[in-house]
Each structure stands twice: as C-alpha cells, then as structure tokens.
C-alpha cells in the first residue's frame, strides 16, 4: 500500500468518525434536556407585562399576557405547554440549550418557537427542574397504577413492577434523575416514620424528608416517548414542604 493510499484511508477514517460524532451530538440534542420557566414579572418590572412567542421567521405567534386579576392568560397555548401552575403563575416550556446572544428556542406542542431573553425567564436542566416537584401518579385506592415501573431504565416486560395506590392517601415519589426518556423516582417516606422523625413543613423539612427517603425503593418510569409526554402535569406538584 503506497503512501497516498494510506493517507486517503486515514482521511476517510477521520471523516467517518467526525460524521458519527456529529450525528451523536444531534441525537443527544432532543430539545427535552432543558426547561425554560416563565415567571410572573416582579412588581418593579414595568416592561415585562407579557412575553411574546415568535415563529422561527420572526413573526409573532402569540403573546402570553399577564394581569393582576387573572394571572397569565392562556388560550392559544392550552395543552401545548409542559407545565402551567396558575397558583404560582409559572409557565414551563421544553427548550434547546441556550446560545449566547440568541433567543431561546422553546417547544410549543410539536413546533419550535423563539422567545426573547428576560430576567424573569429561568433555564434549568430538565432533571434539575423536575427535582423541585413530587411525582404522584393518579389512581384509585388499593388499585394498581396504569404506569409501568422498572428496576432500571429499560422497558423489559419481564422486569415490570406493579405498584398499588395507597389505601389512605396518594402515593408520592421524589424525582431523582432524568436519563433521556426515563425518570428515576424514589418512594416518599411513609407517614408513620415521618411523624416519628418530627419533620418540619418547610424547606429544611423537605430536605430532611428527602434524606430519610433515601432508604426507600427506587424505580424507573418512562416519562416520555419521543415527543409524547407520558406523565401528565396533573401528576406533578411543587413541593416546598412535606
């Protein structure tokens, strides 16, 4: 094999590695790794009374208006946002990793829109964001949940675990980690131990309860499949206390 052939083969190998690397980076950028939270503008913020969502060509898609009487006004965005809690006046959109000096690309249903930066918009990883919430799947008391639980992040029917709803309350789980389409959850401490430990109903109390729950069983659930969210908003609630 002459030197020219060797050099060409080497160049071809580098190009193949580069292509695989690029494809891997593109596949990892699913648009579900980050979440943009749109908060109620502060009393001192007189300019951001609403947010404007734009199409990718820069035309206006809709305004997310805010009023002191009604909070955020939700019409066009109904069922197209990830989370909307009227009590905390917070919208949450899945978004792409933000780039310096560029608008935020957020997912509205199955479309991408752009949103100008503002101090009242916070961006977190999906994992960090969801760890602020408790996961509490709905279901009748003493009945199996509709959702499938697994010991690891894969859907092997032979390893499926069936859990039952509590007989006296809604079973709850801490969100511990997100790996792609899979969510790692850990069962909330039982109430008998909770009262025995005299946990406080505040942030310190939540951290204490979270620590006490670390001995409890861990499960994995599939929280989305492609762009379909399998865990509805109604099964999450913000948890400051216990």
Short mmCIF file of C-alpha atoms in Angstrom, two decimals:
data_model
loop_
_atom_site.label_atom_id
_atom_site.label_comp_id
_atom_site.label_asym_id
_atom_site.label_seq_id
_atom_site.Cartn_x
_atom_site.Cartn_y
_atom_site.Cartn_z
CA UNK A 1 0.00 0.00 0.00
CA UNK A 2 1.57 3.31 -1.08
CA UNK A 3 1.72 6.48 0.99
CA UNK A 4 -1.06 8.22 -0.97
CA UNK A 5 -3.50 5.32 -0.40
CA UNK A 6 -2.62 5.22 3.30
CA UNK A 7 -3.19 8.96 3.63
CA UNK A 8 -6.56 8.74 1.85
CA UNK A 9 -7.69 5.89 4.12
CA UNK A 10 -6.64 7.90 7.14
CA UNK A 11 -8.59 10.92 5.94
CA UNK A 12 -11.66 8.76 5.24
CA UNK A 13 -11.46 7.32 8.76
CA UNK A 14 -11.35 10.81 10.29
CA UNK A 15 -14.35 11.89 8.23
CA UNK A 16 -16.36 8.86 9.33
CA UNK A 17 -15.53 9.49 12.99
CA UNK A 18 -16.49 13.14 12.57
CA UNK A 19 -19.82 12.18 10.95
CA UNK A 20 -20.64 9.73 13.73
CA UNK A 21 -19.72 12.32 16.35
CA UNK A 22 -21.92 14.97 14.70
CA UNK A 23 -24.87 12.57 14.41
CA UNK A 24 -24.46 11.59 18.07
CA UNK A 25 -24.43 15.24 19.16
CA UNK A 26 -27.54 15.90 17.07
CA UNK A 27 -29.36 12.89 18.51
CA UNK A 28 -28.46 13.95 22.04
CA UNK A 29 -29.94 17.42 21.42
CA UNK A 30 -33.53 16.23 21.60
CA UNK A 31 -34.96 19.53 22.80
CA UNK A 32 -36.09 17.93 26.06
CA UNK A 33 -32.89 18.35 28.05
CA UNK A 34 -33.68 21.88 29.25
CA UNK A 35 -36.73 23.72 30.54
CA UNK A 36 -37.43 27.46 30.35
CA UNK A 37 -39.64 28.76 33.18
CA UNK A 38 -41.57 31.98 32.61
CA UNK A 39 -42.32 33.66 35.90
CA UNK A 40 -44.73 36.39 36.94
CA UNK A 41 -42.95 39.73 36.33
CA UNK A 42 -41.90 41.37 39.58
CA UNK A 43 -43.60 44.48 40.95
CA UNK A 44 -40.55 46.54 39.97
CA UNK A 45 -40.55 45.19 36.40
CA UNK A 46 -42.78 47.56 34.46
CA UNK A 47 -41.67 46.43 30.99
CA UNK A 48 -42.34 42.67 31.01
CA UNK A 49 -46.11 42.56 31.45
CA UNK A 50 -46.25 39.86 28.83
CA UNK A 51 -44.00 37.53 26.88
CA UNK A 52 -44.02 37.26 23.11
CA UNK A 53 -43.59 33.92 21.40
CA UNK A 54 -42.43 34.21 17.79
CA UNK A 55 -42.29 31.84 14.87
CA UNK A 56 -38.84 30.91 13.60
CA UNK A 57 -39.17 33.54 10.85
CA UNK A 58 -39.62 36.27 13.49
CA UNK A 59 -43.37 36.79 13.06
CA UNK A 60 -45.50 36.88 16.21
CA UNK A 61 -47.09 33.57 17.21
CA UNK A 62 -48.84 34.80 20.35
CA UNK A 63 -48.45 36.97 23.45
CA UNK A 64 -48.57 35.43 26.89
CA UNK A 65 -50.29 38.25 28.73
CA UNK A 66 -50.41 38.79 32.47
CA UNK A 67 -52.90 40.64 34.63
CA UNK A 68 -53.03 41.03 38.41
CA UNK A 69 -56.62 39.80 38.40
CA UNK A 70 -56.32 36.76 36.11
CA UNK A 71 -52.64 35.86 36.20
CA UNK A 72 -51.30 34.54 32.93
CA UNK A 73 -53.88 34.41 30.16
CA UNK A 74 -53.73 31.01 28.50
CA UNK A 75 -55.63 30.46 25.24
CA UNK A 76 -53.55 29.53 22.19
CA UNK A 77 -51.11 27.64 24.41
CA UNK A 78 -53.71 25.43 26.05
CA UNK A 79 -52.32 21.87 26.33
CA UNK A 80 -49.21 22.89 24.34
CA UNK A 81 -47.05 23.82 27.31
CA UNK A 82 -45.27 21.40 29.60
CA UNK A 83 -46.39 22.80 32.94
CA UNK A 84 -48.64 25.69 33.92
CA UNK A 85 -49.48 26.28 37.57
CA UNK A 86 -51.91 29.20 37.98
CA UNK A 87 -51.20 29.45 41.73
CA UNK A 88 -47.51 30.13 41.18
CA UNK A 89 -48.01 32.00 37.87
CA UNK A 90 -45.40 29.91 36.12
CA UNK A 91 -45.20 28.54 32.59
CA UNK A 92 -42.60 25.91 31.73
CA UNK A 93 -41.55 25.06 28.17
CA UNK A 94 -39.09 22.47 26.98
CA UNK A 95 -36.26 24.31 25.24
CA UNK A 96 -32.98 23.80 23.44
CA UNK A 97 -29.69 24.55 25.14
CA UNK A 98 -29.46 28.37 25.12
CA UNK A 99 -26.81 30.04 23.00
CA UNK A 100 -25.18 33.31 23.97
CA UNK A 101 -26.74 36.30 22.23
CA UNK A 102 -29.56 34.29 20.64
CA UNK A 103 -33.26 33.95 21.53
CA UNK A 104 -34.44 30.86 23.39
CA UNK A 105 -35.94 28.11 21.24
CA UNK A 106 -38.92 26.62 23.07
CA UNK A 107 -41.18 23.75 22.15
CA UNK A 108 -44.88 24.54 21.73
CA UNK A 109 -46.71 21.30 21.05
CA UNK A 110 -44.70 19.74 18.23
CA UNK A 111 -43.35 23.05 16.89
CA UNK A 112 -40.38 25.24 17.72
CA UNK A 113 -40.88 28.90 18.61
CA UNK A 114 -38.46 31.59 19.77
CA UNK A 115 -38.60 33.68 22.91
CA UNK A 116 -36.52 36.76 23.69
CA UNK A 117 -34.41 36.65 26.84
CA UNK A 118 -35.78 38.31 30.00
CA UNK A 119 -34.66 38.38 33.68
CA UNK A 120 -37.88 36.59 34.66
CA UNK A 121 -37.07 33.58 32.46
CA UNK A 122 -35.08 30.86 34.21
CA UNK A 123 -33.46 27.96 32.37
CA UNK A 124 -32.60 24.70 34.11
CA UNK A 125 -31.80 21.19 33.01
CA UNK A 126 -34.91 19.03 32.86
CA UNK A 127 -33.52 16.86 35.64
CA UNK A 128 -32.85 19.78 37.97
CA UNK A 129 -36.22 21.37 37.22
CA UNK A 130 -38.27 18.24 37.86
CA UNK A 131 -36.43 17.54 41.11
CA UNK A 132 -38.34 20.52 42.54
CA UNK A 133 -41.56 18.53 42.09
CA UNK A 134 -43.08 15.43 43.59
CA UNK A 135 -44.43 12.79 41.25
CA UNK A 136 -47.78 11.46 42.44
CA UNK A 137 -49.44 9.16 39.89
CA UNK A 138 -53.23 9.17 39.88
CA UNK A 139 -55.28 6.06 40.50
CA UNK A 140 -57.99 4.56 42.73
CA UNK A 141 -57.04 3.50 46.24
CA UNK A 142 -55.77 -0.08 46.57
CA UNK A 143 -55.63 -0.44 42.77
CA UNK A 144 -52.58 -0.97 40.52
CA UNK A 145 -51.21 2.11 38.74
CA UNK A 146 -51.61 2.38 34.98
CA UNK A 147 -47.96 3.35 34.68
CA UNK A 148 -45.23 0.69 34.45
CA UNK A 149 -42.33 0.68 36.92
CA UNK A 150 -38.93 -0.91 36.24
CA UNK A 151 -35.75 -1.58 38.26
CA UNK A 152 -33.59 0.06 35.57
CA UNK A 153 -34.10 2.47 32.64
CA UNK A 154 -35.37 -0.01 30.08
CA UNK A 155 -38.73 -1.47 29.17
CA UNK A 156 -38.25 -5.22 29.59
CA UNK A 157 -41.76 -6.65 30.20
CA UNK A 158 -40.25 -9.46 32.27
CA UNK A 159 -38.89 -6.92 34.77
CA UNK A 160 -42.02 -4.80 35.06
CA UNK A 161 -43.01 -3.98 38.64
CA UNK A 162 -46.64 -3.47 39.61
CA UNK A 163 -47.30 -0.95 42.37
CA UNK A 164 -50.57 -0.25 44.14
CA UNK A 165 -52.04 3.10 45.11
CA UNK A 166 -52.11 3.73 48.86
CA UNK A 167 -55.25 2.89 50.78
CA UNK A 168 -55.42 6.22 52.64
CA UNK A 169 -53.57 8.79 50.53
CA UNK A 170 -51.88 9.42 47.20
CA UNK A 171 -48.54 7.65 46.87
CA UNK A 172 -45.74 10.12 46.13
CA UNK A 173 -42.20 9.90 44.80
CA UNK A 174 -39.16 12.15 44.72
CA UNK A 175 -37.77 12.74 41.23
CA UNK A 176 -34.10 11.79 41.50
CA UNK A 177 -32.77 11.82 37.94
CA UNK A 178 -33.65 12.07 34.25
CA UNK A 179 -31.92 9.89 31.64
CA UNK A 180 -33.37 10.68 28.24
CA UNK A 181 -36.89 9.28 28.17
CA UNK A 182 -36.54 7.68 31.60
CA UNK A 183 -37.13 9.13 35.05
CA UNK A 184 -35.63 7.78 38.25
CA UNK A 185 -38.02 8.10 41.20
CA UNK A 186 -37.85 7.14 44.86
CA UNK A 187 -40.78 6.42 47.11
CA UNK A 188 -41.67 9.08 49.67
CA UNK A 189 -41.12 8.13 53.31
CA UNK A 190 -44.16 6.53 54.94
CA UNK A 191 -46.19 8.80 57.19
CA UNK A 192 -45.62 6.74 60.33
CA UNK A 193 -41.86 7.26 60.11
CA UNK A 194 -42.41 10.85 59.02
CA UNK A 195 -44.23 11.77 62.21
CA UNK A 196 -41.80 9.74 64.30
CA UNK A 197 -38.95 11.80 62.90
CA UNK A 198 -40.89 15.02 63.60
CA UNK A 199 -40.04 16.50 60.19
CA UNK A 200 -40.77 20.18 59.65
CA UNK A 201 -43.09 21.56 57.00
CA UNK A 202 -40.60 23.88 55.31
CA UNK A 203 -37.60 23.71 53.02
CA UNK A 204 -35.42 22.18 55.72
CA UNK A 205 -38.17 19.70 56.40
CA UNK A 206 -38.35 18.71 52.74
CA UNK A 207 -34.59 18.16 52.62
CA UNK A 208 -34.82 16.08 55.78
CA UNK A 209 -37.67 14.01 54.35
CA UNK A 210 -35.75 13.56 51.10
CA UNK A 211 -32.76 12.30 53.07
CA UNK A 212 -34.88 9.92 55.13
CA UNK A 213 -36.44 8.59 51.92
CA UNK A 214 -33.06 7.56 50.50
CA UNK A 215 -33.53 4.10 52.05
CA UNK A 216 -36.78 3.58 50.18
CA UNK A 217 -37.21 1.61 46.92
CA UNK A 218 -36.07 3.22 43.66
CA UNK A 219 -37.92 2.75 40.37
CA UNK A 220 -37.60 3.90 36.78
CA UNK A 221 -40.56 5.02 34.68
CA UNK A 222 -40.75 6.12 31.07
CA UNK A 223 -41.88 9.73 31.35
CA UNK A 224 -42.00 10.45 27.60
CA UNK A 225 -41.85 8.58 24.30
CA UNK A 226 -40.40 10.74 21.55
CA UNK A 227 -42.36 13.98 21.68
CA UNK A 228 -45.27 12.41 23.59
CA UNK A 229 -45.29 13.17 27.33
CA UNK A 230 -46.45 10.08 29.25
CA UNK A 231 -46.56 11.74 32.67
CA UNK A 232 -49.25 14.46 32.66
CA UNK A 233 -48.92 17.69 34.60
CA UNK A 234 -51.67 16.60 36.98
CA UNK A 235 -49.29 14.01 38.42
CA UNK A 236 -46.66 16.59 39.47
CA UNK A 237 -46.91 19.09 42.28
CA UNK A 238 -44.43 21.65 43.57
CA UNK A 239 -43.16 20.60 46.99
CA UNK A 240 -41.67 23.16 49.38
CA UNK A 241 -42.69 21.35 52.50
CA UNK A 242 -43.83 17.82 53.21
#
